[in-house]
């Protein structure tokens, strides 16, 4: 068991190193001269001399390997540099902006999990019935809608028409509801489909027939026997969607004007603020890898089959 | 193992319940009558008036100039009560307003003025302002009287001194011991109490020398998404949105807001959208080709359909609200037959895409949505307009940075430009977009002709009061006769506000925030 954890950990670490190379190269290889963006903040109309001066100062003309080495060294020492656009240090800004993104993803995950488990359990309790079919249709609609569209519908309904919820900002729990729904509905619908199918196959296994024959109720079998058996599937599906919520946050945060890491990333991308881009991209990659690592650990814990040594 | 599984199930269930029940619904607050809420499209940023970072309009609520740019370019007193320009144009004398203090209590006087000028005037980074490039020395005549001496006359000096940065005045006590900016303290009607990624909050400066605002605070909230700003206004969660550099309102959104019963305020634009020709491309050196392109454009349709009526078709470089903007030119109707005839005459022949000596009539139009909002749709329209005359235009979409890399290096055939607008024009666009000896790092050229156009530009820029209008007219005439540029429209300035706001008026420039005179009611 410990050896397995150790192996997964080493794998995750290697992925992070590879990700760091890509984070740096992708941003550094963008077309266009970053020096111009920096120079634009010094003077309203920039002369070529100022641009050259900026290139000197920031070492933008050095070979790419030298720049990667410098960036990696600084990052490992905890110095993420300064934003080119706002001039503030990137490290503290990322930390401050982590809270809204964290809340968004957690609240979104709660919505996703509630919808995912709730819908699939309801369906499995009365298979083929009205509830099952209704829930299935809802899940299909939910999974087919783009998140920005869901967000627009929610804002229109609860903000513009009913005027009961704030349409923007990160000011306490009432402002979390719409973003959490916007980010959680699609993964929730998808998780409910995956879980429902897995439950269906679990419920047609011989041990269920035996249990039914012994006179146990369908609900009891579902919760006590079927759910634990499909749990690895649910955890895996949830893990993937949870990790992808960072990506969804890039769409959702600007819509609700949340000052999170994802909207920081979007602003930085527009202004080619490469210090911010590289650091936040690295952070996203690390989050993604970390979530996958944790999901692997959870599955190892709840699924005994995974722990058996793989012998050919 | 059973225990672990069960524990996991139960604990995750409990966690979910806890999280869900933790979200309660507090009563949602409507705006109170003491705070005006305005949307920003991005974080205000560093408010230091000598740094080119913050949103201008926010800085303009805090910091004041010596002279203000009023409607139509009329100069009005601000921190200077009167001013005069010497006969030779090389000395500007100012009488400073007495009894004014910065909001931290520091007195406003010649000393404070000198301290501020020392931070920028005559320095390389700010030499794009002609008054800075020509700066000689400051003479302090008395505590409230100064004379600014220049090495050569700068007719646009006073207009330049109305701008936001770097010319506005910061309290000399608002910096650290080493001179670095610490806090935004000005003489203006508002004081900063919060400035971060979410919002900038201002409270009324009760010691303000001028007319005090009718409400106590302004909350500038950052909403990057245009759609979300429109929704927030409709939901009554903000009061004002709009302004090109504050939180631009698209013509479509303005019509949506109008339809939902909100007030959309308009004013004649101070800038012009221009289709520029790269003068170094052999194909475009023939004025007949340039005229043909211009004749293919249906300016009225562009304004009506693409800009939903929120634009005025034009053939002028500047709208009439800009001083010395010249004689108004008639806007021609789209004339493809005449365009075709011109191209034939110039030797471009053949069906489909025309060609001359085996070279097809292909041009590349560089489009950057970041630089000119809505330019992608406009580019597609232009592409279709000119195709009818046998000109093949390729659109190349680039981002902000790539545009700023390509345009100054003249890596384009056609490009869309927007003139600088008030208070910078007419002098600023002439220097930036037409003078071949002035090469900037970012803006590129609408047209250039070192031999014929440069002398006209220089004559206009240095002309004194009496001869200025004629000198500018000579420059405009040359552009017109040579079909050097294809101006398309003056975009209407757009702002929208909710029902809580009354007595709204659009300021003279896009660099100011509408707040003066506004009255608020609770709602």
mmCIF file of N, CA and C in Angstrom, chain A residues 10 40 63 65 97 107 139 170 174 198 220 222 224-225 231 239 246 249 285:
data_model
loop_
_atom_site.group_PDB
_atom_site.id
_atom_site.type_symbol
_atom_site.label_atom_id
_atom_site.label_comp_id
_atom_site.label_asym_id
_atom_site.label_seq_id
_atom_site.Cartn_x
_atom_site.Cartn_y
_atom_site.Cartn_z
ATOM 1 N N UNK A 10 5.682 9.947 -6.714
ATOM 2 C CA UNK A 10 6.806 10.232 -7.614
ATOM 3 C C UNK A 10 6.277 10.602 -9.005
ATOM 4 N N UNK A 40 4.463 50.515 -22.421
ATOM 5 C CA UNK A 40 3.240 51.317 -22.538
ATOM 6 C C UNK A 40 2.835 51.946 -21.218
ATOM 7 N N UNK A 63 18.792 34.033 -24.036
ATOM 8 C CA UNK A 63 18.309 32.764 -24.596
ATOM 9 C C UNK A 63 17.225 32.156 -23.701
ATOM 10 N N UNK A 65 16.613 29.199 -22.566
ATOM 11 C CA UNK A 65 17.010 28.307 -21.473
ATOM 12 C C UNK A 65 17.467 29.093 -20.256
ATOM 13 N N UNK A 97 -6.137 35.803 -4.010
ATOM 14 C CA UNK A 97 -7.170 35.449 -4.963
ATOM 15 C C UNK A 97 -7.540 33.963 -4.909
ATOM 16 N N UNK A 107 -17.968 25.016 -3.516
ATOM 17 C CA UNK A 107 -19.427 25.161 -3.597
ATOM 18 C C UNK A 107 -19.944 24.467 -4.851
ATOM 19 N N UNK A 139 -30.973 15.611 -16.651
ATOM 20 C CA UNK A 139 -29.526 15.445 -16.693
ATOM 21 C C UNK A 139 -29.011 15.655 -18.105
ATOM 22 N N UNK A 170 -18.162 39.052 -4.784
ATOM 23 C CA UNK A 170 -17.842 37.964 -3.856
ATOM 24 C C UNK A 170 -18.058 38.531 -2.458
ATOM 25 N N UNK A 174 -24.707 34.663 0.074
ATOM 26 C CA UNK A 174 -25.765 34.852 -0.923
ATOM 27 C C UNK A 174 -25.164 35.075 -2.315
ATOM 28 N N UNK A 198 -23.871 2.923 -13.576
ATOM 29 C CA UNK A 198 -23.127 1.993 -12.730
ATOM 30 C C UNK A 198 -24.064 1.319 -11.725
ATOM 31 N N UNK A 220 -32.683 -0.260 0.887
ATOM 32 C CA UNK A 220 -31.636 -0.733 1.791
ATOM 33 C C UNK A 220 -30.496 -1.384 0.999
ATOM 34 N N UNK A 222 -29.761 -0.818 -2.095
ATOM 35 C CA UNK A 222 -29.126 0.244 -2.880
ATOM 36 C C UNK A 222 -28.044 0.926 -2.057
ATOM 37 N N UNK A 224 -26.766 0.061 1.043
ATOM 38 C CA UNK A 224 -25.792 -0.779 1.754
ATOM 39 C C UNK A 224 -24.888 -1.580 0.837
ATOM 40 N N UNK A 225 -25.409 -2.029 -0.305
ATOM 41 C CA UNK A 225 -24.613 -2.919 -1.160
ATOM 42 C C UNK A 225 -24.195 -2.294 -2.486
ATOM 43 N N UNK A 231 -18.917 3.124 -5.750
ATOM 44 C CA UNK A 231 -18.224 4.299 -5.244
ATOM 45 C C UNK A 231 -16.929 4.655 -5.993
ATOM 46 N N UNK A 239 -13.749 13.174 -9.375
ATOM 47 C CA UNK A 239 -12.381 13.717 -9.375
ATOM 48 C C UNK A 239 -12.076 14.453 -10.660
ATOM 49 N N UNK A 246 -11.507 24.046 -12.384
ATOM 50 C CA UNK A 246 -10.558 25.161 -12.507
ATOM 51 C C UNK A 246 -10.714 25.789 -13.888
ATOM 52 N N UNK A 249 -13.859 27.669 -14.045
ATOM 53 C CA UNK A 249 -13.764 28.917 -13.281
ATOM 54 C C UNK A 249 -13.305 30.062 -14.182
ATOM 55 N N UNK A 285 -1.881 23.629 -12.969
ATOM 56 C CA UNK A 285 -1.355 22.293 -13.263
ATOM 57 C C UNK A 285 -1.153 21.525 -11.966
#
